[in-house]
PDB file of N, CA, C and O in Angstrom:
ATOM      1  N   MET A1332     -21.882  26.968  61.405  1.00 67.00           N
ATOM      2  CA  MET A1332     -22.973  27.319  60.520  1.00 67.00           C
ATOM      3  C   MET A1332     -24.117  26.341  60.736  1.00 67.00           C
ATOM      4  O   MET A1332     -23.909  25.134  60.794  1.00 67.00           O
ATOM      5  N   LYS A1333     -25.327  26.844  60.837  1.00 84.00           N
ATOM      6  CA  LYS A1333     -26.484  25.992  61.081  1.00 84.00           C
ATOM      7  C   LYS A1333     -26.888  25.265  59.809  1.00 84.00           C
ATOM      8  O   LYS A1333     -26.850  25.824  58.715  1.00 84.00           O
ATOM      9  N   ALA A1334     -27.327  24.040  59.979  1.00 85.00           N
ATOM     10  CA  ALA A1334     -27.786  23.240  58.835  1.00 85.00           C
ATOM     11  C   ALA A1334     -29.265  23.517  58.561  1.00 85.00           C
ATOM     12  O   ALA A1334     -30.028  23.858  59.464  1.00 85.00           O
ATOM     13  N   ASP A1335     -29.659  23.378  57.308  1.00 86.00           N
ATOM     14  CA  ASP A1335     -31.063  23.468  56.869  1.00 86.00           C
ATOM     15  C   ASP A1335     -31.713  24.829  57.101  1.00 86.00           C
ATOM     16  O   ASP A1335     -32.920  24.908  57.322  1.00 86.00           O
ATOM     17  N   ILE A1336     -30.939  25.907  57.079  1.00 90.00           N
ATOM     18  CA  ILE A1336     -31.552  27.236  57.201  1.00 90.00           C
ATOM     19  C   ILE A1336     -31.471  28.014  55.897  1.00 90.00           C
ATOM     20  O   ILE A1336     -32.111  29.042  55.757  1.00 90.00           O
ATOM     21  N   HIS A1337     -30.690  27.531  54.947  1.00 89.00           N
ATOM     22  CA  HIS A1337     -30.509  28.250  53.689  1.00 89.00           C
ATOM     23  C   HIS A1337     -31.503  27.771  52.643  1.00 89.00           C
ATOM     24  O   HIS A1337     -31.818  26.582  52.575  1.00 89.00           O
ATOM     25  N   PRO A1338     -32.018  28.678  51.799  1.00 89.00           N
ATOM     26  CA  PRO A1338     -32.949  28.263  50.746  1.00 89.00           C
ATOM     27  C   PRO A1338     -32.231  27.449  49.669  1.00 89.00           C
ATOM     28  O   PRO A1338     -31.011  27.519  49.522  1.00 89.00           O
ATOM     29  N   ASN A1339     -33.006  26.702  48.917  1.00 89.00           N
ATOM     30  CA  ASN A1339     -32.484  25.860  47.844  1.00 89.00           C
ATOM     31  C   ASN A1339     -32.125  26.725  46.639  1.00 89.00           C
ATOM     32  O   ASN A1339     -32.998  27.279  45.982  1.00 89.00           O
ATOM     33  N   TYR A1340     -30.845  26.859  46.334  1.00 93.00           N
ATOM     34  CA  TYR A1340     -30.352  27.669  45.215  1.00 93.00           C
ATOM     35  C   TYR A1340     -30.167  26.751  44.018  1.00 93.00           C
ATOM     36  O   TYR A1340     -29.339  25.853  44.050  1.00 93.00           O
ATOM     37  N   ARG A1341     -30.963  26.965  42.961  1.00 94.00           N
ATOM     38  CA  ARG A1341     -30.961  26.037  41.823  1.00 94.00           C
ATOM     39  C   ARG A1341     -31.265  26.774  40.537  1.00 94.00           C
ATOM     40  O   ARG A1341     -31.594  27.955  40.541  1.00 94.00           O
ATOM     41  N   ASP A1342     -31.164  26.053  39.416  1.00 96.00           N
ATOM     42  CA  ASP A1342     -31.519  26.610  38.110  1.00 96.00           C
ATOM     43  C   ASP A1342     -33.035  26.712  38.000  1.00 96.00           C
ATOM     44  O   ASP A1342     -33.761  25.778  38.359  1.00 96.00           O
ATOM     45  N   VAL A1343     -33.515  27.863  37.510  1.00 96.00           N
ATOM     46  CA  VAL A1343     -34.948  28.114  37.325  1.00 96.00           C
ATOM     47  C   VAL A1343     -35.139  28.792  35.978  1.00 96.00           C
ATOM     48  O   VAL A1343     -34.357  29.649  35.592  1.00 96.00           O
ATOM     49  N   VAL A1344     -36.206  28.417  35.264  1.00 95.00           N
ATOM     50  CA  VAL A1344     -36.562  29.072  34.001  1.00 95.00           C
ATOM     51  C   VAL A1344     -37.597  30.143  34.306  1.00 95.00           C
ATOM     52  O   VAL A1344     -38.633  29.862  34.909  1.00 95.00           O
ATOM     53  N   PHE A1345     -37.304  31.376  33.892  1.00 94.00           N
ATOM     54  CA  PHE A1345     -38.251  32.475  34.007  1.00 94.00           C
ATOM     55  C   PHE A1345     -38.894  32.680  32.641  1.00 94.00           C
ATOM     56  O   PHE A1345     -38.204  32.746  31.632  1.00 94.00           O
ATOM     57  N   TYR A1346     -40.229  32.794  32.631  1.00 92.00           N
ATOM     58  CA  TYR A1346     -41.003  32.895  31.389  1.00 92.00           C
ATOM     59  C   TYR A1346     -41.775  34.210  31.390  1.00 92.00           C
ATOM     60  O   TYR A1346     -42.642  34.425  32.229  1.00 92.00           O
ATOM     61  N   ASP A1347     -41.437  35.095  30.446  1.00 88.00           N
ATOM     62  CA  ASP A1347     -42.131  36.375  30.291  1.00 88.00           C
ATOM     63  C   ASP A1347     -43.389  36.127  29.474  1.00 88.00           C
ATOM     64  O   ASP A1347     -43.318  35.870  28.275  1.00 88.00           O
ATOM     65  N   THR A1348     -44.547  36.212  30.108  1.00 86.00           N
ATOM     66  CA  THR A1348     -45.806  35.893  29.436  1.00 86.00           C
ATOM     67  C   THR A1348     -46.211  36.926  28.395  1.00 86.00           C
ATOM     68  O   THR A1348     -46.951  36.607  27.476  1.00 86.00           O
ATOM     69  N   SER A1349     -45.707  38.158  28.499  1.00 81.00           N
ATOM     70  CA  SER A1349     -46.108  39.184  27.541  1.00 81.00           C
ATOM     71  C   SER A1349     -45.320  39.116  26.238  1.00 81.00           C
ATOM     72  O   SER A1349     -45.805  39.560  25.204  1.00 81.00           O
ATOM     73  N   SER A1350     -44.106  38.549  26.268  1.00 84.00           N
ATOM     74  CA  SER A1350     -43.306  38.513  25.048  1.00 84.00           C
ATOM     75  C   SER A1350     -42.863  37.103  24.659  1.00 84.00           C
ATOM     76  O   SER A1350     -42.090  36.946  23.722  1.00 84.00           O
ATOM     77  N   GLU A1351     -43.350  36.087  25.387  1.00 86.00           N
ATOM     78  CA  GLU A1351     -43.000  34.690  25.085  1.00 86.00           C
ATOM     79  C   GLU A1351     -41.495  34.442  25.199  1.00 86.00           C
ATOM     80  O   GLU A1351     -40.957  33.571  24.541  1.00 86.00           O
ATOM     81  N   PHE A1352     -40.807  35.189  26.043  1.00 88.00           N
ATOM     82  CA  PHE A1352     -39.359  35.081  26.211  1.00 88.00           C
ATOM     83  C   PHE A1352     -39.048  34.230  27.434  1.00 88.00           C
ATOM     84  O   PHE A1352     -39.649  34.414  28.491  1.00 88.00           O
ATOM     85  N   LYS A1353     -38.109  33.299  27.307  1.00 93.00           N
ATOM     86  CA  LYS A1353     -37.710  32.433  28.415  1.00 93.00           C
ATOM     87  C   LYS A1353     -36.209  32.541  28.623  1.00 93.00           C
ATOM     88  O   LYS A1353     -35.459  32.637  27.662  1.00 93.00           O
ATOM     89  N   PHE A1354     -35.785  32.524  29.889  1.00 93.00           N
ATOM     90  CA  PHE A1354     -34.355  32.494  30.176  1.00 93.00           C
ATOM     91  C   PHE A1354     -34.108  31.657  31.426  1.00 93.00           C
ATOM     92  O   PHE A1354     -34.928  31.575  32.325  1.00 93.00           O
ATOM     93  N   LEU A1355     -32.952  31.020  31.421  1.00 95.00           N
ATOM     94  CA  LEU A1355     -32.546  30.132  32.499  1.00 95.00           C
ATOM     95  C   LEU A1355     -31.520  30.840  33.371  1.00 95.00           C
ATOM     96  O   LEU A1355     -30.541  31.392  32.868  1.00 95.00           O
ATOM     97  N   THR A1356     -31.765  30.854  34.679  1.00 95.00           N
ATOM     98  CA  THR A1356     -30.847  31.479  35.617  1.00 95.00           C
ATOM     99  C   THR A1356     -30.947  30.767  36.958  1.00 95.00           C
ATOM    100  O   THR A1356     -31.791  29.894  37.140  1.00 95.00           O
ATOM    101  N   LYS A1357     -30.115  31.141  37.885  1.00 96.00           N
ATOM    102  CA  LYS A1357     -30.153  30.565  39.225  1.00 96.00           C
ATOM    103  C   LYS A1357     -31.053  31.415  40.114  1.00 96.00           C
ATOM    104  O   LYS A1357     -31.082  32.634  40.000  1.00 96.00           O
ATOM    105  N   SER A1358     -31.799  30.742  41.013  1.00 96.00           N
ATOM    106  CA  SER A1358     -32.692  31.451  41.911  1.00 96.00           C
ATOM    107  C   SER A1358     -33.057  30.564  43.095  1.00 96.00           C
ATOM    108  O   SER A1358     -32.901  29.346  43.044  1.00 96.00           O
ATOM    109  N   THR A1359     -33.581  31.189  44.137  1.00 95.00           N
ATOM    110  CA  THR A1359     -34.082  30.454  45.291  1.00 95.00           C
ATOM    111  C   THR A1359     -35.603  30.437  45.335  1.00 95.00           C
ATOM    112  O   THR A1359     -36.187  29.946  46.285  1.00 95.00           O
ATOM    113  N   ILE A1360     -36.254  30.972  44.298  1.00 94.00           N
ATOM    114  CA  ILE A1360     -37.707  31.069  44.272  1.00 94.00           C
ATOM    115  C   ILE A1360     -38.338  29.677  44.243  1.00 94.00           C
ATOM    116  O   ILE A1360     -37.847  28.768  43.597  1.00 94.00           O
ATOM    117  N   GLU A1361     -39.436  29.528  44.967  1.00 93.00           N
ATOM    118  CA  GLU A1361     -40.149  28.251  45.018  1.00 93.00           C
ATOM    119  C   GLU A1361     -41.282  28.261  43.990  1.00 93.00           C
ATOM    120  O   GLU A1361     -42.050  29.210  43.922  1.00 93.00           O
ATOM    121  N   THR A1362     -41.356  27.221  43.181  1.00 93.00           N
ATOM    122  CA  THR A1362     -42.394  27.110  42.156  1.00 93.00           C
ATOM    123  C   THR A1362     -42.972  25.709  42.166  1.00 93.00           C
ATOM    124  O   THR A1362     -42.344  24.763  42.649  1.00 93.00           O
ATOM    125  N   SER A1363     -44.168  25.580  41.603  1.00 94.00           N
ATOM    126  CA  SER A1363     -44.792  24.262  41.513  1.00 94.00           C
ATOM    127  C   SER A1363     -44.815  23.746  40.076  1.00 94.00           C
ATOM    128  O   SER A1363     -45.056  22.571  39.854  1.00 94.00           O
ATOM    129  N   GLU A1364     -44.565  24.630  39.111  1.00 95.00           N
ATOM    130  CA  GLU A1364     -44.565  24.234  37.702  1.00 95.00           C
ATOM    131  C   GLU A1364     -43.150  23.887  37.241  1.00 95.00           C
ATOM    132  O   GLU A1364     -42.180  24.404  37.773  1.00 95.00           O
ATOM    133  N   THR A1365     -43.065  23.022  36.219  1.00 95.00           N
ATOM    134  CA  THR A1365     -41.778  22.676  35.628  1.00 95.00           C
ATOM    135  C   THR A1365     -41.879  22.775  34.116  1.00 95.00           C
ATOM    136  O   THR A1365     -42.977  22.790  33.549  1.00 95.00           O
ATOM    137  N   ILE A1366     -40.722  22.838  33.456  1.00 95.00           N
ATOM    138  CA  ILE A1366     -40.662  22.920  32.001  1.00 95.00           C
ATOM    139  C   ILE A1366     -39.405  22.183  31.534  1.00 95.00           C
ATOM    140  O   ILE A1366     -38.401  22.153  32.234  1.00 95.00           O
ATOM    141  N   THR A1367     -39.502  21.577  30.354  1.00 96.00           N
ATOM    142  CA  THR A1367     -38.329  20.948  29.753  1.00 96.00           C
ATOM    143  C   THR A1367     -37.590  21.997  28.936  1.00 96.00           C
ATOM    144  O   THR A1367     -38.154  22.595  28.028  1.00 96.00           O
ATOM    145  N   TRP A1368     -36.330  22.233  29.291  1.00 94.00           N
ATOM    146  CA  TRP A1368     -35.524  23.263  28.651  1.00 94.00           C
ATOM    147  C   TRP A1368     -34.878  22.725  27.385  1.00 94.00           C
ATOM    148  O   TRP A1368     -34.965  21.549  27.065  1.00 94.00           O
ATOM    149  N   GLU A1369     -34.213  23.576  26.632  1.00 94.00           N
ATOM    150  CA  GLU A1369     -33.593  23.227  25.351  1.00 94.00           C
ATOM    151  C   GLU A1369     -32.541  22.135  25.484  1.00 94.00           C
ATOM    152  O   GLU A1369     -32.277  21.411  24.527  1.00 94.00           O
ATOM    153  N   ASP A1370     -31.926  22.001  26.647  1.00 94.00           N
ATOM    154  CA  ASP A1370     -30.905  20.978  26.843  1.00 94.00           C
ATOM    155  C   ASP A1370     -31.492  19.614  27.205  1.00 94.00           C
ATOM    156  O   ASP A1370     -30.760  18.654  27.413  1.00 94.00           O
ATOM    157  N   GLY A1371     -32.829  19.521  27.294  1.00 95.00           N
ATOM    158  CA  GLY A1371     -33.501  18.268  27.593  1.00 95.00           C
ATOM    159  C   GLY A1371     -33.758  18.036  29.066  1.00 95.00           C
ATOM    160  O   GLY A1371     -34.446  17.086  29.434  1.00 95.00           O
ATOM    161  N   ASN A1372     -33.228  18.873  29.931  1.00 96.00           N
ATOM    162  CA  ASN A1372     -33.440  18.741  31.372  1.00 96.00           C
ATOM    163  C   ASN A1372     -34.722  19.456  31.783  1.00 96.00           C
ATOM    164  O   ASN A1372     -35.160  20.406  31.143  1.00 96.00           O
ATOM    165  N   GLU A1373     -35.299  19.012  32.886  1.00 96.00           N
ATOM    166  CA  GLU A1373     -36.511  19.623  33.412  1.00 96.00           C
ATOM    167  C   GLU A1373     -36.135  20.573  34.544  1.00 96.00           C
ATOM    168  O   GLU A1373     -35.393  20.212  35.451  1.00 96.00           O
ATOM    169  N   TYR A1374     -36.664  21.805  34.471  1.00 97.00           N
ATOM    170  CA  TYR A1374     -36.356  22.841  35.448  1.00 97.00           C
ATOM    171  C   TYR A1374     -37.651  23.425  35.994  1.00 97.00           C
ATOM    172  O   TYR A1374     -38.685  23.420  35.320  1.00 97.00           O
ATOM    173  N   PRO A1375     -37.605  24.001  37.203  1.00 96.00           N
ATOM    174  CA  PRO A1375     -38.760  24.726  37.729  1.00 96.00           C
ATOM    175  C   PRO A1375     -39.053  25.937  36.845  1.00 96.00           C
ATOM    176  O   PRO A1375     -38.145  26.538  36.284  1.00 96.00           O
ATOM    177  N   LEU A1376     -40.337  26.292  36.720  1.00 95.00           N
ATOM    178  CA  LEU A1376     -40.767  27.400  35.864  1.00 95.00           C
ATOM    179  C   LEU A1376     -41.433  28.467  36.713  1.00 95.00           C
ATOM    180  O   LEU A1376     -42.292  28.165  37.541  1.00 95.00           O
ATOM    181  N   PHE A1377     -41.048  29.731  36.489  1.00 93.00           N
ATOM    182  CA  PHE A1377     -41.679  30.861  37.158  1.00 93.00           C
ATOM    183  C   PHE A1377     -42.107  31.858  36.094  1.00 93.00           C
ATOM    184  O   PHE A1377     -41.289  32.305  35.290  1.00 93.00           O
ATOM    185  N   LYS A1378     -43.394  32.214  36.092  1.00 92.00           N
ATOM    186  CA  LYS A1378     -43.936  33.137  35.088  1.00 92.00           C
ATOM    187  C   LYS A1378     -43.882  34.566  35.607  1.00 92.00           C
ATOM    188  O   LYS A1378     -44.261  34.845  36.742  1.00 92.00           O
ATOM    189  N   VAL A1379     -43.393  35.477  34.745  1.00 88.00           N
ATOM    190  CA  VAL A1379     -43.329  36.902  35.070  1.00 88.00           C
ATOM    191  C   VAL A1379     -44.067  37.680  33.979  1.00 88.00           C
ATOM    192  O   VAL A1379     -44.224  37.213  32.858  1.00 88.00           O
ATOM    193  N   GLU A1380     -44.535  38.875  34.317  1.00 83.00           N
ATOM    194  CA  GLU A1380     -45.254  39.701  33.346  1.00 83.00           C
ATOM    195  C   GLU A1380     -44.326  40.657  32.608  1.00 83.00           C
ATOM    196  O   GLU A1380     -44.621  41.075  31.503  1.00 83.00           O
ATOM    197  N   VAL A1381     -43.216  41.025  33.226  1.00 80.00           N
ATOM    198  CA  VAL A1381     -42.287  41.981  32.624  1.00 80.00           C
ATOM    199  C   VAL A1381     -40.864  41.469  32.814  1.00 80.00           C
ATOM    200  O   VAL A1381     -40.486  41.041  33.903  1.00 80.00           O
ATOM    201  N   SER A1382     -40.096  41.524  31.740  1.00 80.00           N
ATOM    202  CA  SER A1382     -38.672  41.185  31.807  1.00 80.00           C
ATOM    203  C   SER A1382     -37.923  42.199  30.950  1.00 80.00           C
ATOM    204  O   SER A1382     -38.508  43.134  30.406  1.00 80.00           O
ATOM    205  N   SER A1383     -36.626  41.995  30.796  1.00 73.00           N
ATOM    206  CA  SER A1383     -35.841  42.911  29.974  1.00 73.00           C
ATOM    207  C   SER A1383     -36.273  42.855  28.508  1.00 73.00           C
ATOM    208  O   SER A1383     -36.029  43.780  27.749  1.00 73.00           O
ATOM    209  N   GLU A1384     -36.927  41.788  28.101  1.00 77.00           N
ATOM    210  CA  GLU A1384     -37.384  41.633  26.723  1.00 77.00           C
ATOM    211  C   GLU A1384     -38.645  42.452  26.435  1.00 77.00           C
ATOM    212  O   GLU A1384     -38.908  42.819  25.299  1.00 77.00           O
ATOM    213  N   SER A1385     -39.432  42.759  27.479  1.00 74.00           N
ATOM    214  CA  SER A1385     -40.695  43.465  27.251  1.00 74.00           C
ATOM    215  C   SER A1385     -40.784  44.830  27.940  1.00 74.00           C
ATOM    216  O   SER A1385     -41.710  45.584  27.665  1.00 74.00           O
ATOM    217  N   HIS A1386     -39.857  45.171  28.813  1.00 67.00           N
ATOM    218  CA  HIS A1386     -39.925  46.448  29.522  1.00 67.00           C
ATOM    219  C   HIS A1386     -39.506  47.590  28.601  1.00 67.00           C
ATOM    220  O   HIS A1386     -38.494  47.488  27.911  1.00 67.00           O
ATOM    221  N   PRO A1387     -40.266  48.689  28.576  1.00 63.00           N
ATOM    222  CA  PRO A1387     -39.959  49.807  27.674  1.00 63.00           C
ATOM    223  C   PRO A1387     -38.568  50.409  27.873  1.00 63.00           C
ATOM    224  O   PRO A1387     -37.965  50.891  26.927  1.00 63.00           O
ATOM    225  N   PHE A1388     -38.038  50.377  29.075  1.00 64.00           N
ATOM    226  CA  PHE A1388     -36.706  50.940  29.322  1.00 64.00           C
ATOM    227  C   PHE A1388     -35.635  50.173  28.554  1.00 64.00           C
ATOM    228  O   PHE A1388     -34.722  50.757  27.999  1.00 64.00           O
ATOM    229  N   TYR A1389     -35.757  48.858  28.492  1.00 58.00           N
ATOM    230  CA  TYR A1389     -34.754  48.033  27.823  1.00 58.00           C
ATOM    231  C   TYR A1389     -35.000  47.905  26.322  1.00 58.00           C
ATOM    232  O   TYR A1389     -34.070  47.755  25.552  1.00 58.00           O
ATOM    233  N   THR A1390     -36.258  47.949  25.902  1.00 58.00           N
ATOM    234  CA  THR A1390     -36.566  47.768  24.487  1.00 58.00           C
ATOM    235  C   THR A1390     -36.472  49.067  23.696  1.00 58.00           C
ATOM    236  O   THR A1390     -36.353  49.039  22.484  1.00 58.00           O
ATOM    237  N   GLY A1391     -36.552  50.210  24.381  1.00 61.00           N
ATOM    238  CA  GLY A1391     -36.488  51.495  23.701  1.00 61.00           C
ATOM    239  C   GLY A1391     -37.821  51.925  23.118  1.00 61.00           C
ATOM    240  O   GLY A1391     -37.918  52.959  22.483  1.00 61.00           O
ATOM    241  N   LYS A1392     -38.858  51.148  23.327  1.00 65.00           N
ATOM    242  CA  LYS A1392     -40.195  51.504  22.843  1.00 65.00           C
ATOM    243  C   LYS A1392     -40.901  52.299  23.930  1.00 65.00           C
ATOM    244  O   LYS A1392     -41.300  51.774  24.950  1.00 65.00           O
ATOM    245  N   LYS A1393     -41.029  53.581  23.696  1.00 61.00           N
ATOM    246  CA  LYS A1393     -41.652  54.445  24.681  1.00 61.00           C
ATOM    247  C   LYS A1393     -43.133  54.600  24.370  1.00 61.00           C
ATOM    248  O   LYS A1393     -43.532  54.632  23.214  1.00 61.00           O
ATOM    249  N   MET A1394     -43.909  54.739  25.416  1.00 54.00           N
ATOM    250  CA  MET A1394     -45.332  54.984  25.237  1.00 54.00           C
ATOM    251  C   MET A1394     -45.547  56.489  25.207  1.00 54.00           C
ATOM    252  O   MET A1394     -45.135  57.201  26.113  1.00 54.00           O
ATOM    253  N   MET A1395     -46.144  56.987  24.151  1.00 53.00           N
ATOM    254  CA  MET A1395     -46.392  58.409  24.010  1.00 53.00           C
ATOM    255  C   MET A1395     -47.755  58.745  24.608  1.00 53.00           C
ATOM    256  O   MET A1395     -48.752  58.112  24.294  1.00 53.00           O
ATOM    257  N   LEU A1396     -47.785  59.750  25.453  1.00 51.00           N
ATOM    258  CA  LEU A1396     -49.030  60.210  26.037  1.00 51.00           C
ATOM    259  C   LEU A1396     -49.480  61.478  25.322  1.00 51.00           C
ATOM    260  O   LEU A1396     -48.659  62.265  24.860  1.00 51.00           O
ATOM    261  N   ASP A1397     -50.758  61.668  25.257  1.00 56.00           N
ATOM    262  CA  ASP A1397     -51.321  62.844  24.622  1.00 56.00           C
ATOM    263  C   ASP A1397     -51.272  64.007  25.609  1.00 56.00           C
ATOM    264  O   ASP A1397     -52.265  64.389  26.192  1.00 56.00           O
ATOM    265  N   THR A1398     -50.087  64.567  25.806  1.00 59.00           N
ATOM    266  CA  THR A1398     -49.936  65.641  26.788  1.00 59.00           C
ATOM    267  C   THR A1398     -50.533  66.946  26.280  1.00 59.00           C
ATOM    268  O   THR A1398     -51.043  67.736  27.069  1.00 59.00           O
ATOM    269  N   ALA A1399     -50.475  67.183  24.981  1.00 67.00           N
ATOM    270  CA  ALA A1399     -51.040  68.429  24.439  1.00 67.00           C
ATOM    271  C   ALA A1399     -52.540  68.464  24.682  1.00 67.00           C
ATOM    272  O   ALA A1399     -53.093  69.489  25.076  1.00 67.00           O
ATOM    273  N   GLY A1400     -53.202  67.364  24.479  1.00 72.00           N
ATOM    274  CA  GLY A1400     -54.643  67.305  24.724  1.00 72.00           C
ATOM    275  C   GLY A1400     -54.977  67.496  26.184  1.00 72.00           C
ATOM    276  O   GLY A1400     -55.964  68.140  26.535  1.00 72.00           O
ATOM    277  N   ARG A1401     -54.157  67.004  27.050  1.00 74.00           N
ATOM    278  CA  ARG A1401     -54.388  67.149  28.488  1.00 74.00           C
ATOM    279  C   ARG A1401     -54.206  68.597  28.932  1.00 74.00           C
ATOM    280  O   ARG A1401     -54.961  69.108  29.756  1.00 74.00           O
ATOM    281  N   VAL A1402     -53.190  69.258  28.390  1.00 76.00           N
ATOM    282  CA  VAL A1402     -52.950  70.652  28.750  1.00 76.00           C
ATOM    283  C   VAL A1402     -54.112  71.522  28.273  1.00 76.00           C
ATOM    284  O   VAL A1402     -54.597  72.390  29.009  1.00 76.00           O
ATOM    285  N   GLU A1403     -54.563  71.301  27.053  1.00 80.00           N
ATOM    286  CA  GLU A1403     -55.691  72.076  26.525  1.00 80.00           C
ATOM    287  C   GLU A1403     -56.943  71.851  27.360  1.00 80.00           C
ATOM    288  O   GLU A1403     -57.679  72.794  27.655  1.00 80.00           O
ATOM    289  N   LYS A1404     -57.183  70.639  27.760  1.00 80.00           N
ATOM    290  CA  LYS A1404     -58.347  70.320  28.583  1.00 80.00           C
ATOM    291  C   LYS A1404     -58.241  71.033  29.932  1.00 80.00           C
ATOM    292  O   LYS A1404     -59.224  71.595  30.430  1.00 80.00           O
ATOM    293  N   PHE A1405     -57.039  71.034  30.528  1.00 81.00           N
ATOM    294  CA  PHE A1405     -56.825  71.718  31.794  1.00 81.00           C
ATOM    295  C   PHE A1405     -57.078  73.213  31.647  1.00 81.00           C
ATOM    296  O   PHE A1405     -57.743  73.826  32.478  1.00 81.00           O
ATOM    297  N   ASN A1406     -56.525  73.821  30.570  1.00 82.00           N
ATOM    298  CA  ASN A1406     -56.695  75.248  30.354  1.00 82.00           C
ATOM    299  C   ASN A1406     -58.156  75.617  30.124  1.00 82.00           C
ATOM    300  O   ASN A1406     -58.623  76.657  30.594  1.00 82.00           O
ATOM    301  N   ARG A1407     -58.898  74.800  29.402  1.00 82.00           N
ATOM    302  CA  ARG A1407     -60.333  75.070  29.192  1.00 82.00           C
ATOM    303  C   ARG A1407     -61.096  74.981  30.493  1.00 82.00           C
ATOM    304  O   ARG A1407     -61.973  75.796  30.765  1.00 82.00           O
ATOM    305  N   ARG A1408     -60.760  74.003  31.307  1.00 82.00           N
ATOM    306  CA  ARG A1408     -61.495  73.804  32.555  1.00 82.00           C
ATOM    307  C   ARG A1408     -61.224  74.904  33.561  1.00 82.00           C
ATOM    308  O   ARG A1408     -62.146  75.360  34.267  1.00 82.00           O
ATOM    309  N   TYR A1409     -59.975  75.363  33.682  1.00 85.00           N
ATOM    310  CA  TYR A1409     -59.618  76.289  34.721  1.00 85.00           C
ATOM    311  C   TYR A1409     -59.274  77.685  34.207  1.00 85.00           C
ATOM    312  O   TYR A1409     -58.680  78.479  34.924  1.00 85.00           O
ATOM    313  N   ALA A1410     -59.641  77.981  32.983  1.00 79.00           N
ATOM    314  CA  ALA A1410     -59.381  79.318  32.421  1.00 79.00           C
ATOM    315  C   ALA A1410     -60.270  80.336  33.114  1.00 79.00           C
ATOM    316  O   ALA A1410     -61.419  80.072  33.477  1.00 79.00           O
ATOM    317  N   LYS A1411     -59.716  81.536  33.321  1.00 72.00           N
ATOM    318  CA  LYS A1411     -60.503  82.598  33.938  1.00 72.00           C
ATOM    319  C   LYS A1411     -61.475  83.132  32.913  1.00 72.00           C
ATOM    320  O   LYS A1411     -61.149  83.396  31.781  1.00 72.00           O
ATOM    321  N   LYS A1412     -62.689  83.315  33.366  1.00 62.00           N
ATOM    322  CA  LYS A1412     -63.729  83.763  32.440  1.00 62.00           C
ATOM    323  C   LYS A1412     -64.059  85.214  32.644  1.00 62.00           C
ATOM    324  O   LYS A1412     -63.990  85.824  33.599  1.00 62.00           O
TER     325      LYS A1412
END
């Protein structure tokens, strides 16, 4: 096995900026920021925009679209006159 070809596998804190949710997991991602975790240790920090805490699939909060208004608009625009 070759030496020095594998990425550094370590504990990393992922921070969901949309829901203020943080979780600690293992990763090989490279970051320049650090954060002090609840256990008092300092870990690399990686900011994400969507996590299981904020994604509609996991939270059950669905976004409702105004489909009735869109259908009516389509029918008015392309109705035979």
